[in-house]
C-alpha cells in the first residue's frame, strides 16, 4: 500500500492504484498514484498518455526527494516512486462528474447514478471510514458489556413504528405479504422472552415515509434490549456506548453525563422536544451536544378524536401510571417510560421500558381503538409470548446516520450512506423501483390495475 512505502526507501516495490492526477513537463512526468491509504508521487522519465482514474500497476524504486521538493502536505511528501514500468490494469473513460471537489454542488441524480465514482471523493471516503470505525467501536463496547449480537428477520410482519410499511408479496401464499421491519422491536422483545437478557444488533430498518434531509427509506440502528433493568440503566448503557464510540473516532462531547430534561421542561425552555444546546463557539469547535428527554405523554388525540401513541406502543407507562393505563383512565395524562436522545437538535435515538404483561400491552391497543380481532391477528403472538415467563425488560435504538451527520458536519443523510435513495425515492446506480417481468407477477398472482 502507498502508506507502507515510507518504510521501504531504497527498495523496489510494486504499487497498484488509481491515477489521481498527472503533471506532464515534456520529457518528464509525474503521476499522483492513489490507493485507499493515500497518495504518492510517481516520477516517470518520459511523456505519459494516461487518463485520470485509470487503474495502474507501477514497479519502481522508492527514493527520498531532494530537500526543496518535499511536500509537507502529503504523508508521503518526503519520498517518490521512480517508475521503472507502468501497466494499465483498467482504463478509465471521461468522467461523467468531477470527483476532486466536495461534490456538494453537483446534481443529486447525477451523483447517485454514478455513486461508485461519487464515493471516490475524499469527503465520502472519510465519511464511510468514520461510520465503519464508529460501528466497530459500538460493537467493541457492547461485547465488553457481555451483550450478544443477534440478527432478526428482514422478511417479517408489520410492526407499527408510526410509518407505512414496505411490503413484499409471497409466491407460496399468493395474496399475502411480508413487511420489511420498521425496526426489530418485537423480535428483540421476544429475544428477552427467550432468555438472552442482553441483545444488540446493527439493524437495517425500512420505513416508507417521504424522504427528508435527515430521513430516508432505509436507515441503520444500533438496536439493543436488556432484561431486569430500570429506565436509568438502559439510558446509561446507551450513553456509555455512544460516548465510548464517539470518543474513539475523535469526537468531542459538550456535556458528560448527558443532561436529562423532562418533556415539560424541554417544551417550556426550548418550545420543542428536539433542541440544540450548542453555543456558536461550540459549533465552531465541532462539539456534540447530546441530551435525553424523558416523561413524554404516552398518547395524544388525533384530529378524528381517537388516541394514537406518541412514540412506541410497546412501551410501559411510568410505574405510578400503570393502573391508569390498565383502567384506561385519564389517558391524556399517562406518562410513558420513553426516553429520546437528541444531538445538536436532531433526534438520534430513543427507547423505553416495555410492557411485559399481556394485559398491559392489550390495554394499549384497546386505547388505540383496535378491535379484539385485530389485536389478536396483529399482536396475538406477543400477548401469547408474554404468558410464558417474560422478564421485565427495556431497550433503546440509536440511528447511526443522524449522529454521524452531526459529527461530520453533513446536512444530508445521503452523505453518510454508501448507496442512498434519491430525494424522490429512487435507488442509487440501479434503476428501481422498476417494472418486473409479467411471469414474475403471474407467479405471485398479482395484477397491475393501471
Ligand atoms: P425510533 O422510531 O425512534 O425507535 O427510531 C430510532 C432512531 O432511528 C433513527 N431513525 C431514522 N433515521 C433516518 N431515517 C429514518 N426514516 C429514521 N427513522 C428513525 C432516529 C431515531 O431516533 N423500536 C424503537 C426503538 C426502541 O424503542 O428500542 C424505534 O425504532 O435517530
Tab-separated table of C-alpha atoms and ligand atoms in Angstrom:
chain	number	residue	atom	x	y	z
A	1	UNK	CA	0.000	0.000	0.000
A	2	UNK	CA	1.043	3.603	-0.591
A	3	UNK	CA	1.489	4.385	3.088
A	4	UNK	CA	3.856	1.434	3.591
A	5	UNK	CA	6.350	2.952	1.109
A	6	UNK	CA	7.566	5.223	3.926
A	7	UNK	CA	9.264	2.136	5.338
A	8	UNK	CA	10.751	0.975	2.027
A	9	UNK	CA	13.039	3.822	0.963
A	10	UNK	CA	15.724	2.489	-1.383
A	11	UNK	CA	13.747	-0.628	-2.240
A	12	UNK	CA	11.949	-1.555	-5.439
A	13	UNK	CA	8.228	-2.061	-4.884
A	14	UNK	CA	5.050	-2.811	-6.794
A	15	UNK	CA	2.136	-0.434	-6.160
A	16	UNK	CA	-1.373	-0.670	-7.563
A	17	UNK	CA	-3.967	2.059	-7.551
A	18	UNK	CA	-5.674	4.892	-9.406
A	19	UNK	CA	-4.136	7.746	-11.370
A	20	UNK	CA	-5.247	10.621	-9.162
A	21	UNK	CA	-3.656	13.326	-11.318
A	22	UNK	CA	-0.948	13.803	-13.927
A	23	UNK	CA	1.558	16.585	-14.475
A	24	UNK	CA	3.489	16.423	-17.730
A	25	UNK	CA	6.571	18.538	-18.234
A	26	UNK	CA	7.547	17.386	-21.732
A	27	UNK	CA	10.386	14.995	-21.153
A	28	UNK	CA	9.416	14.050	-17.640
A	29	UNK	CA	6.037	13.462	-15.971
A	30	UNK	CA	4.564	12.965	-12.536
A	31	UNK	CA	1.608	10.839	-11.552
A	32	UNK	CA	-0.083	11.073	-8.200
A	33	UNK	CA	-0.963	7.448	-7.528
A	34	UNK	CA	-3.824	6.861	-5.099
A	35	UNK	CA	-4.913	3.845	-3.114
A	36	UNK	CA	-7.076	3.618	-0.036
A	37	UNK	CA	-4.166	4.563	2.210
A	38	UNK	CA	-3.133	7.774	0.453
A	39	UNK	CA	-1.226	9.360	-2.414
A	40	UNK	CA	2.346	9.010	-3.655
A	41	UNK	CA	4.136	10.893	-6.375
A	42	UNK	CA	5.420	8.696	-9.186
A	43	UNK	CA	8.282	10.068	-11.281
A	44	UNK	CA	8.220	8.993	-14.943
A	45	UNK	CA	11.245	9.653	-17.159
A	46	UNK	CA	9.270	10.464	-20.296
A	47	UNK	CA	5.862	11.563	-21.515
A	48	UNK	CA	2.794	9.552	-20.500
A	49	UNK	CA	-0.590	9.095	-22.023
A	50	UNK	CA	-2.930	8.106	-19.215
A	51	UNK	CA	-6.381	9.353	-18.228
A	52	UNK	CA	-7.131	10.227	-14.600
A	53	UNK	CA	-8.801	7.403	-12.619
A	54	UNK	CA	-7.146	4.702	-14.738
A	55	UNK	CA	-6.076	1.755	-12.575
A	56	UNK	CA	-2.369	1.012	-12.954
A	57	UNK	CA	0.381	-1.124	-11.504
A	58	UNK	CA	3.730	0.596	-11.105
A	59	UNK	CA	7.067	-1.028	-10.369
A	60	UNK	CA	9.697	1.388	-9.150
A	61	UNK	CA	12.243	2.385	-6.575
A	62	UNK	CA	11.169	4.363	-3.525
A	63	UNK	CA	13.537	7.364	-3.249
A	64	UNK	CA	13.904	10.360	-0.985
A	65	UNK	CA	13.002	13.624	-2.694
A	66	UNK	CA	15.544	16.434	-2.799
A	67	UNK	CA	15.001	18.751	0.217
A	68	UNK	CA	13.407	21.559	-1.837
A	69	UNK	CA	10.876	19.232	-3.473
A	70	UNK	CA	9.461	17.905	-0.209
A	71	UNK	CA	5.673	18.339	0.036
A	72	UNK	CA	4.793	18.780	3.733
A	73	UNK	CA	1.053	18.458	2.993
A	74	UNK	CA	1.397	14.869	1.809
A	75	UNK	CA	2.000	11.935	4.167
A	76	UNK	CA	4.468	10.571	1.588
A	77	UNK	CA	5.738	14.067	0.738
A	78	UNK	CA	9.367	13.191	1.527
A	79	UNK	CA	9.543	10.362	-0.989
A	80	UNK	CA	8.563	9.463	-4.507
A	81	UNK	CA	8.436	6.352	-6.631
A	82	UNK	CA	10.872	6.308	-9.571
A	83	UNK	CA	8.864	4.299	-12.054
A	84	UNK	CA	10.503	1.503	-13.994
A	85	UNK	CA	7.357	0.072	-15.554
A	86	UNK	CA	3.686	1.001	-15.663
A	87	UNK	CA	0.960	-1.446	-16.586
A	88	UNK	CA	-2.618	-0.354	-17.219
A	89	UNK	CA	-4.888	-2.744	-15.320
A	90	UNK	CA	-8.135	-0.977	-16.166
A	91	UNK	CA	-8.562	2.170	-18.238
A	92	UNK	CA	-10.969	4.959	-17.314
A	93	UNK	CA	-13.185	6.876	-19.729
A	94	UNK	CA	-14.000	10.588	-19.469
A	95	UNK	CA	-15.644	11.004	-16.045
A	96	UNK	CA	-19.336	11.999	-16.095
A	97	UNK	CA	-18.838	14.158	-12.963
A	98	UNK	CA	-15.882	15.776	-11.214
A	99	UNK	CA	-14.659	13.814	-8.209
A	100	UNK	CA	-11.885	16.092	-6.989
A	101	UNK	CA	-14.332	18.542	-5.336
A	102	UNK	CA	-16.527	18.028	-2.255
A	103	UNK	CA	-19.396	17.309	-4.673
A	104	UNK	CA	-21.969	19.332	-2.726
A	105	UNK	CA	-22.944	21.427	-5.738
A	106	UNK	CA	-23.417	18.561	-8.177
A	107	UNK	CA	-26.956	17.481	-9.045
A	108	UNK	CA	-28.016	14.647	-6.732
A	109	UNK	CA	-29.367	12.427	-9.520
A	110	UNK	CA	-26.003	12.521	-11.319
A	111	UNK	CA	-24.096	11.861	-8.097
A	112	UNK	CA	-26.261	8.884	-7.205
A	113	UNK	CA	-26.393	7.443	-10.748
A	114	UNK	CA	-22.597	7.313	-10.622
A	115	UNK	CA	-22.368	6.727	-6.893
A	116	UNK	CA	-19.384	4.359	-7.328
A	117	UNK	CA	-17.449	7.341	-8.728
A	118	UNK	CA	-19.003	9.870	-6.361
A	119	UNK	CA	-17.794	7.720	-3.469
A	120	UNK	CA	-14.198	8.120	-4.633
A	121	UNK	CA	-14.160	11.743	-3.457
A	122	UNK	CA	-12.116	12.134	-0.252
A	123	UNK	CA	-15.064	13.525	1.745
A	124	UNK	CA	-17.157	10.410	1.200
A	125	UNK	CA	-14.214	8.051	1.656
A	126	UNK	CA	-13.684	9.701	5.035
A	127	UNK	CA	-17.403	9.622	5.964
A	128	UNK	CA	-17.740	5.894	5.315
A	129	UNK	CA	-14.470	5.157	7.117
A	130	UNK	CA	-15.667	7.122	10.164
A	131	UNK	CA	-19.009	5.282	10.003
A	132	UNK	CA	-17.235	1.934	9.932
A	133	UNK	CA	-14.936	2.919	12.825
A	134	UNK	CA	-17.905	4.176	14.844
A	135	UNK	CA	-19.864	0.953	14.358
A	136	UNK	CA	-16.826	-1.132	15.251
A	137	UNK	CA	-16.420	0.859	18.468
A	138	UNK	CA	-20.086	0.362	19.388
A	139	UNK	CA	-19.697	-3.379	18.864
A	140	UNK	CA	-16.475	-3.404	20.871
A	141	UNK	CA	-18.095	-1.695	23.837
A	142	UNK	CA	-21.195	-3.879	23.839
A	143	UNK	CA	-19.178	-7.098	23.637
A	144	UNK	CA	-17.179	-5.866	26.631
A	145	UNK	CA	-20.501	-5.438	28.448
A	146	UNK	CA	-21.494	-9.056	27.791
A	147	UNK	CA	-24.017	-8.409	25.004
A	148	UNK	CA	-24.814	-10.933	22.292
A	149	UNK	CA	-25.188	-9.803	18.674
A	150	UNK	CA	-28.247	-11.486	17.165
A	151	UNK	CA	-29.848	-10.937	13.767
A	152	UNK	CA	-33.605	-10.793	13.328
A	153	UNK	CA	-35.597	-11.341	10.113
A	154	UNK	CA	-35.972	-8.848	7.288
A	155	UNK	CA	-38.962	-10.661	5.820
A	156	UNK	CA	-41.437	-10.256	8.632
A	157	UNK	CA	-44.801	-8.935	9.732
A	158	UNK	CA	-45.665	-5.304	10.156
A	159	UNK	CA	-44.606	-3.652	13.433
A	160	UNK	CA	-46.147	-0.238	13.970
A	161	UNK	CA	-43.456	2.433	14.425
A	162	UNK	CA	-45.636	5.186	13.076
A	163	UNK	CA	-44.715	4.820	9.384
A	164	UNK	CA	-46.010	2.988	6.341
A	165	UNK	CA	-44.573	-0.491	5.698
A	166	UNK	CA	-42.719	-1.669	2.641
A	167	UNK	CA	-44.463	-4.894	1.713
A	168	UNK	CA	-43.195	-7.930	-0.170
A	169	UNK	CA	-45.529	-10.321	-1.969
A	170	UNK	CA	-45.293	-14.025	-1.256
A	171	UNK	CA	-45.089	-16.665	-4.020
A	172	UNK	CA	-46.099	-19.527	-1.737
A	173	UNK	CA	-49.032	-17.660	-0.230
A	174	UNK	CA	-50.498	-15.594	-3.081
A	175	UNK	CA	-52.402	-12.555	-1.886
A	176	UNK	CA	-50.352	-12.482	1.325
A	177	UNK	CA	-47.435	-10.236	2.090
A	178	UNK	CA	-44.373	-9.919	4.239
A	179	UNK	CA	-43.468	-6.494	5.620
A	180	UNK	CA	-39.921	-5.203	5.898
A	181	UNK	CA	-39.192	-4.300	9.527
A	182	UNK	CA	-39.603	-0.671	10.564
A	183	UNK	CA	-37.422	-1.801	13.471
A	184	UNK	CA	-36.670	-5.106	15.230
A	185	UNK	CA	-38.905	-4.024	18.126
A	186	UNK	CA	-40.996	-7.168	18.522
A	187	UNK	CA	-38.223	-9.647	17.806
A	188	UNK	CA	-35.898	-8.054	20.335
A	189	UNK	CA	-38.583	-8.303	22.969
A	190	UNK	CA	-39.108	-11.956	22.023
A	191	UNK	CA	-35.346	-12.447	22.497
A	192	UNK	CA	-35.861	-11.282	26.081
A	193	UNK	CA	-38.649	-13.864	26.473
A	194	UNK	CA	-36.115	-16.333	25.051
A	195	UNK	CA	-33.739	-15.552	27.900
A	196	UNK	CA	-30.815	-13.789	26.179
A	197	UNK	CA	-31.039	-10.836	28.621
A	198	UNK	CA	-28.588	-8.621	26.702
A	199	UNK	CA	-29.011	-8.392	22.916
A	200	UNK	CA	-27.834	-5.919	20.312
A	201	UNK	CA	-27.901	-5.705	16.562
A	202	UNK	CA	-26.750	-3.341	13.857
A	203	UNK	CA	-30.220	-3.340	12.366
A	204	UNK	CA	-31.394	-2.099	8.994
A	205	UNK	CA	-34.861	-0.536	9.265
A	206	UNK	CA	-37.280	0.256	6.445
A	207	UNK	CA	-39.908	2.967	6.595
A	208	UNK	CA	-41.999	4.217	3.723
A	209	UNK	CA	-42.125	7.876	4.679
A	210	UNK	CA	-41.355	10.880	2.494
A	211	UNK	CA	-37.569	11.303	2.422
A	212	UNK	CA	-36.163	14.445	4.044
A	213	UNK	CA	-32.666	15.788	4.655
A	214	UNK	CA	-32.323	13.577	7.758
A	215	UNK	CA	-34.841	10.857	6.909
A	216	UNK	CA	-34.562	8.015	4.433
A	217	UNK	CA	-36.426	4.839	3.407
A	218	UNK	CA	-33.614	2.803	4.962
A	219	UNK	CA	-31.567	3.648	7.990
A	220	UNK	CA	-29.387	1.686	10.384
A	221	UNK	CA	-29.890	1.497	14.122
A	222	UNK	CA	-27.781	0.279	16.945
A	223	UNK	CA	-30.666	-1.662	18.426
A	224	UNK	CA	-30.439	-3.143	21.919
A	225	UNK	CA	-32.594	-4.680	24.592
A	226	UNK	CA	-31.900	-5.695	28.206
A	227	UNK	CA	-33.757	-7.723	30.842
A	228	UNK	CA	-34.212	-6.943	34.547
A	229	UNK	CA	-33.354	-3.262	34.159
A	230	UNK	CA	-34.687	0.117	35.146
A	231	UNK	CA	-35.011	3.068	32.788
A	232	UNK	CA	-31.812	4.730	34.023
A	233	UNK	CA	-29.773	1.557	33.427
A	234	UNK	CA	-30.730	1.354	29.765
A	235	UNK	CA	-30.119	5.073	29.290
A	236	UNK	CA	-26.715	4.776	30.989
A	237	UNK	CA	-25.721	1.789	28.879
A	238	UNK	CA	-26.627	3.526	25.614
A	239	UNK	CA	-24.946	6.718	26.791
A	240	UNK	CA	-21.723	4.898	27.651
A	241	UNK	CA	-21.728	3.034	24.332
A	242	UNK	CA	-22.189	6.248	22.342
A	243	UNK	CA	-19.629	8.137	24.429
A	244	UNK	CA	-17.059	5.351	24.010
A	245	UNK	CA	-17.642	5.125	20.256
A	246	UNK	CA	-17.710	8.887	19.652
A	247	UNK	CA	-14.506	9.439	21.601
A	248	UNK	CA	-12.883	6.538	19.789
A	249	UNK	CA	-13.452	8.341	16.455
A	250	UNK	CA	-12.140	11.595	17.915
A	251	UNK	CA	-15.417	13.420	18.557
A	252	UNK	CA	-15.771	15.847	21.455
A	253	UNK	CA	-18.877	15.786	23.617
A	254	UNK	CA	-20.038	19.071	25.152
A	255	UNK	CA	-21.653	17.787	28.366
A	256	UNK	CA	-20.993	14.488	30.174
A	257	UNK	CA	-23.017	12.833	31.531
A	258	UNK	CA	-25.705	13.874	29.054
A	259	UNK	CA	-28.201	16.271	30.664
A	260	UNK	CA	-31.735	14.971	31.139
A	261	UNK	CA	-34.820	17.128	30.567
A	262	UNK	CA	-38.415	16.164	31.080
A	263	UNK	CA	-40.653	16.758	28.092
A	264	UNK	CA	-42.391	19.504	30.095
A	265	UNK	CA	-39.089	21.237	30.885
A	266	UNK	CA	-37.973	20.976	27.268
A	267	UNK	CA	-41.199	22.470	25.961
A	268	UNK	CA	-41.017	25.316	28.496
A	269	UNK	CA	-37.351	26.031	27.897
A	270	UNK	CA	-36.907	25.321	24.192
A	271	UNK	CA	-40.504	25.176	22.891
A	272	UNK	CA	-39.571	21.843	21.299
A	273	UNK	CA	-38.577	18.315	22.290
A	274	UNK	CA	-35.545	18.497	19.971
A	275	UNK	CA	-33.172	21.327	20.746
A	276	UNK	CA	-29.609	22.377	20.156
A	277	UNK	CA	-27.570	23.059	23.313
A	278	UNK	CA	-24.535	24.387	21.447
A	279	UNK	CA	-23.251	27.927	21.508
A	280	UNK	CA	-21.740	29.470	18.368
A	281	UNK	CA	-18.294	28.672	19.801
A	282	UNK	CA	-19.293	25.016	20.340
A	283	UNK	CA	-20.407	24.877	16.721
A	284	UNK	CA	-17.026	26.189	15.552
A	285	UNK	CA	-15.263	23.614	17.717
A	286	UNK	CA	-17.490	20.847	16.329
A	287	UNK	CA	-18.770	19.818	19.756
A	288	UNK	CA	-21.623	17.351	20.019
A	289	UNK	CA	-24.316	18.360	22.489
A	290	UNK	CA	-26.269	15.282	23.500
A	291	UNK	CA	-29.228	15.277	25.883
A	292	UNK	CA	-32.026	12.989	26.982
A	293	UNK	CA	-35.693	13.877	27.056
A	294	UNK	CA	-37.975	11.803	29.285
A	295	UNK	CA	-41.540	11.700	30.563
A	296	UNK	CA	-43.433	12.134	27.337
A	297	UNK	CA	-47.199	11.714	27.239
A	298	UNK	CA	-47.924	8.136	26.136
A	299	UNK	CA	-50.915	9.063	23.943
A	300	UNK	CA	-52.165	12.044	22.017
A	301	UNK	CA	-55.510	12.762	20.352
A	302	UNK	CA	-55.699	12.560	16.571
A	303	UNK	CA	-57.798	15.127	14.667
A	304	UNK	CA	-60.541	12.455	14.378
A	305	UNK	CA	-60.768	12.284	18.196
A	306	UNK	CA	-59.170	8.830	18.523
A	307	UNK	CA	-55.994	8.204	20.513
A	308	UNK	CA	-52.627	7.491	18.951
A	309	UNK	CA	-49.289	6.691	20.603
A	310	UNK	CA	-46.653	9.422	20.657
A	311	UNK	CA	-43.624	7.093	20.449
A	312	UNK	CA	-43.924	3.360	20.841
A	313	UNK	CA	-46.984	1.248	21.634
A	314	UNK	CA	-44.797	-1.454	23.218
A	315	UNK	CA	-43.636	0.914	25.975
A	316	UNK	CA	-44.702	0.642	29.579
A	317	UNK	CA	-46.015	3.712	31.389
A	318	UNK	CA	-44.095	5.060	34.386
A	319	UNK	CA	-44.898	2.858	37.434
A	320	UNK	CA	-47.239	5.436	39.020
A	321	UNK	CA	-49.366	5.450	35.834
A	322	UNK	CA	-49.648	1.721	35.199
A	323	UNK	CA	-53.037	1.455	36.876
A	324	UNK	CA	-54.366	4.431	34.842
A	325	UNK	CA	-53.380	2.562	31.691
A	326	UNK	CA	-54.917	-0.713	32.828
A	327	UNK	CA	-58.156	1.085	33.806
A	328	UNK	CA	-57.943	3.331	30.706
A	329	UNK	CA	-58.440	6.396	32.863
A	330	UNK	CA	-57.022	9.912	32.317
A	331	UNK	CA	-55.462	8.639	29.101
A	332	UNK	CA	-54.057	12.025	28.083
A	333	UNK	CA	-52.164	12.248	31.382
A	334	UNK	CA	-50.421	8.875	31.193
A	335	UNK	CA	-46.643	9.322	31.022
A	336	UNK	CA	-44.543	6.738	29.193
A	337	UNK	CA	-41.118	5.421	30.234
A	338	UNK	CA	-39.864	6.563	26.787
A	339	UNK	CA	-36.517	8.344	26.587
A	340	UNK	CA	-35.369	10.203	23.481
A	341	UNK	CA	-31.762	11.082	22.784
A	342	UNK	CA	-31.027	14.251	20.888
A	343	UNK	CA	-27.797	15.595	19.462
A	344	UNK	CA	-27.294	19.087	18.057
A	345	UNK	CA	-31.044	19.424	17.533
A	346	UNK	CA	-31.616	16.043	15.852
A	347	UNK	CA	-33.323	13.015	17.369
A	348	UNK	CA	-30.621	10.349	17.317
A	349	UNK	CA	-32.169	7.655	19.475
A	350	UNK	CA	-34.985	6.503	21.644
A	351	UNK	CA	-36.225	3.656	23.761
A	352	UNK	CA	-38.310	2.662	26.735
A	353	UNK	CA	-39.155	0.039	29.277
A	354	UNK	CA	-41.671	-2.324	27.709
A	355	UNK	CA	-44.968	-3.857	28.619
A	356	UNK	CA	-44.235	-7.441	29.509
A	357	UNK	CA	-47.604	-8.338	30.977
A	358	UNK	CA	-50.168	-9.225	28.297
A	359	UNK	CA	-52.904	-7.162	29.930
A	360	UNK	CA	-50.769	-4.014	29.809
A	361	UNK	CA	-49.988	-4.376	26.097
A	362	UNK	CA	-53.600	-5.285	25.329
A	363	UNK	CA	-54.793	-2.143	27.157
A	364	UNK	CA	-52.539	-0.010	24.920
A	365	UNK	CA	-54.046	-1.465	21.745
A	366	UNK	CA	-57.540	-1.098	23.155
A	367	UNK	CA	-56.880	2.592	23.882
A	368	UNK	CA	-55.650	2.918	20.294
A	369	UNK	CA	-59.065	1.645	19.248
A	370	UNK	CA	-58.043	-1.713	17.778
A	371	UNK	CA	-60.909	-4.241	17.858
A	372	UNK	CA	-60.153	-7.568	19.645
A	373	UNK	CA	-59.861	-9.498	16.347
A	374	UNK	CA	-57.231	-7.061	15.039
A	375	UNK	CA	-55.291	-7.168	18.312
A	376	UNK	CA	-55.248	-10.962	18.079
A	377	UNK	CA	-54.238	-11.134	14.415
A	378	UNK	CA	-51.600	-8.383	14.661
A	379	UNK	CA	-50.150	-8.880	18.121
A	380	UNK	CA	-51.524	-12.212	19.391
A	381	UNK	CA	-48.003	-13.715	19.187
A	382	UNK	CA	-46.659	-11.075	21.616
A	383	UNK	CA	-49.592	-11.438	24.005
A	384	UNK	CA	-49.090	-15.204	23.964
A	385	UNK	CA	-45.299	-14.999	24.407
A	386	UNK	CA	-45.826	-12.817	27.467
A	387	UNK	CA	-47.749	-15.664	29.124
A	388	UNK	CA	-44.640	-17.882	29.229
A	389	UNK	CA	-42.420	-16.033	31.710
A	390	UNK	CA	-41.133	-12.843	30.079
A	391	UNK	CA	-38.683	-10.838	32.208
A	392	UNK	CA	-39.223	-7.124	32.749
A	393	UNK	CA	-37.157	-5.514	30.008
A	394	UNK	CA	-36.326	-2.339	28.190
A	395	UNK	CA	-34.170	-1.161	25.347
A	396	UNK	CA	-33.096	1.577	23.055
A	397	UNK	CA	-32.203	2.221	19.423
A	398	UNK	CA	-29.828	4.794	18.094
A	399	UNK	CA	-29.807	5.891	14.451
A	400	UNK	CA	-26.222	5.997	13.194
A	401	UNK	CA	-26.831	8.346	10.305
A	402	UNK	CA	-28.086	11.364	12.205
A	403	UNK	CA	-25.338	11.244	14.816
A	404	UNK	CA	-22.654	10.860	12.171
A	405	UNK	CA	-24.190	13.695	10.138
A	406	UNK	CA	-23.814	15.915	13.217
A	407	UNK	CA	-20.229	14.882	13.820
A	408	UNK	CA	-19.168	15.095	10.192
A	409	UNK	CA	-20.954	18.417	9.636
A	410	UNK	CA	-23.150	16.978	6.885
A	411	UNK	CA	-26.613	18.370	6.124
A	412	UNK	CA	-27.942	15.324	4.285
A	413	UNK	CA	-28.324	11.713	5.365
A	414	UNK	CA	-27.122	10.539	1.920
A	415	UNK	CA	-23.623	11.829	2.755
A	416	UNK	CA	-23.159	9.125	5.379
A	417	UNK	CA	-24.775	6.237	3.462
A	418	UNK	CA	-22.982	4.313	0.716
A	419	UNK	CA	-25.864	3.846	-1.719
A	420	UNK	CA	-28.704	6.086	-0.532
A	421	UNK	CA	-32.014	6.635	-2.246
A	422	UNK	CA	-32.581	9.913	-4.092
A	423	UNK	CA	-34.798	12.597	-2.577
A	424	UNK	CA	-37.568	11.323	-4.844
A	425	UNK	CA	-37.169	7.784	-3.525
A	426	UNK	CA	-35.227	6.014	-6.275
A	427	UNK	CA	-32.199	3.791	-5.792
A	428	UNK	CA	-28.586	4.775	-6.440
A	429	UNK	CA	-26.921	3.374	-9.578
A	430	UNK	CA	-29.603	0.743	-10.293
A	431	UNK	CA	-32.933	1.852	-11.634
A	432	UNK	CA	-35.558	0.935	-9.053
A	433	UNK	CA	-38.405	0.874	-8.410
A	434	UNK	CA	-38.891	-0.645	-11.872
A	435	UNK	CA	-41.396	-2.969	-13.551
A	436	UNK	CA	-40.936	-6.739	-13.163
A	437	UNK	CA	-41.427	-9.459	-15.776
A	438	UNK	CA	-45.066	-10.445	-16.408
A	439	UNK	CA	-44.063	-14.020	-15.434
A	440	UNK	CA	-42.968	-12.821	-12.008
A	441	UNK	CA	-46.316	-11.106	-11.499
A	442	UNK	CA	-48.116	-14.225	-12.664
A	443	UNK	CA	-46.165	-16.399	-10.238
A	444	UNK	CA	-47.173	-14.058	-7.425
A	445	UNK	CA	-50.726	-13.938	-8.754
A	446	UNK	CA	-50.580	-10.148	-8.870
A	447	UNK	CA	-52.242	-7.919	-11.472
A	448	UNK	CA	-51.334	-4.280	-12.099
A	449	UNK	CA	-54.633	-2.462	-12.301
A	450	UNK	CA	-53.397	0.640	-14.116
B	1	LIG	P1	-37.371	5.201	16.585
B	1	LIG	O1	-38.502	5.075	15.630
B	1	LIG	O2	-37.325	6.437	17.440
B	1	LIG	O3	-37.369	3.997	17.635
B	1	LIG	O4	-36.013	5.059	15.814
B	1	LIG	C1	-34.777	5.124	16.495
B	1	LIG	C2	-33.850	6.111	15.822
B	1	LIG	O5	-33.621	5.751	14.459
B	1	LIG	C3	-33.452	6.920	13.688
B	1	LIG	N1	-34.454	6.946	12.606
B	1	LIG	C4	-34.210	7.331	11.340
B	1	LIG	N2	-33.097	7.764	10.751
B	1	LIG	C5	-33.177	8.053	9.437
B	1	LIG	N3	-34.269	7.920	8.683
B	1	LIG	C6	-35.433	7.476	9.233
B	1	LIG	N4	-36.519	7.318	8.474
B	1	LIG	C7	-35.435	7.163	10.622
B	1	LIG	N5	-36.362	6.701	11.484
B	1	LIG	C8	-35.755	6.586	12.673
B	1	LIG	C9	-33.603	8.105	14.603
B	1	LIG	C10	-34.401	7.518	15.747
B	1	LIG	O6	-34.165	8.208	16.940
B	1	LIG	N6	-38.130	0.482	18.102
B	1	LIG	C11	-37.789	1.827	18.534
B	1	LIG	C12	-36.566	1.828	19.424
B	1	LIG	C13	-36.748	1.257	20.805
B	1	LIG	O7	-37.734	1.639	21.476
B	1	LIG	O8	-35.890	0.462	21.224
B	1	LIG	C14	-37.505	2.678	17.326
B	1	LIG	O9	-37.285	2.213	16.239
B	1	LIG	O10	-32.314	8.521	15.016
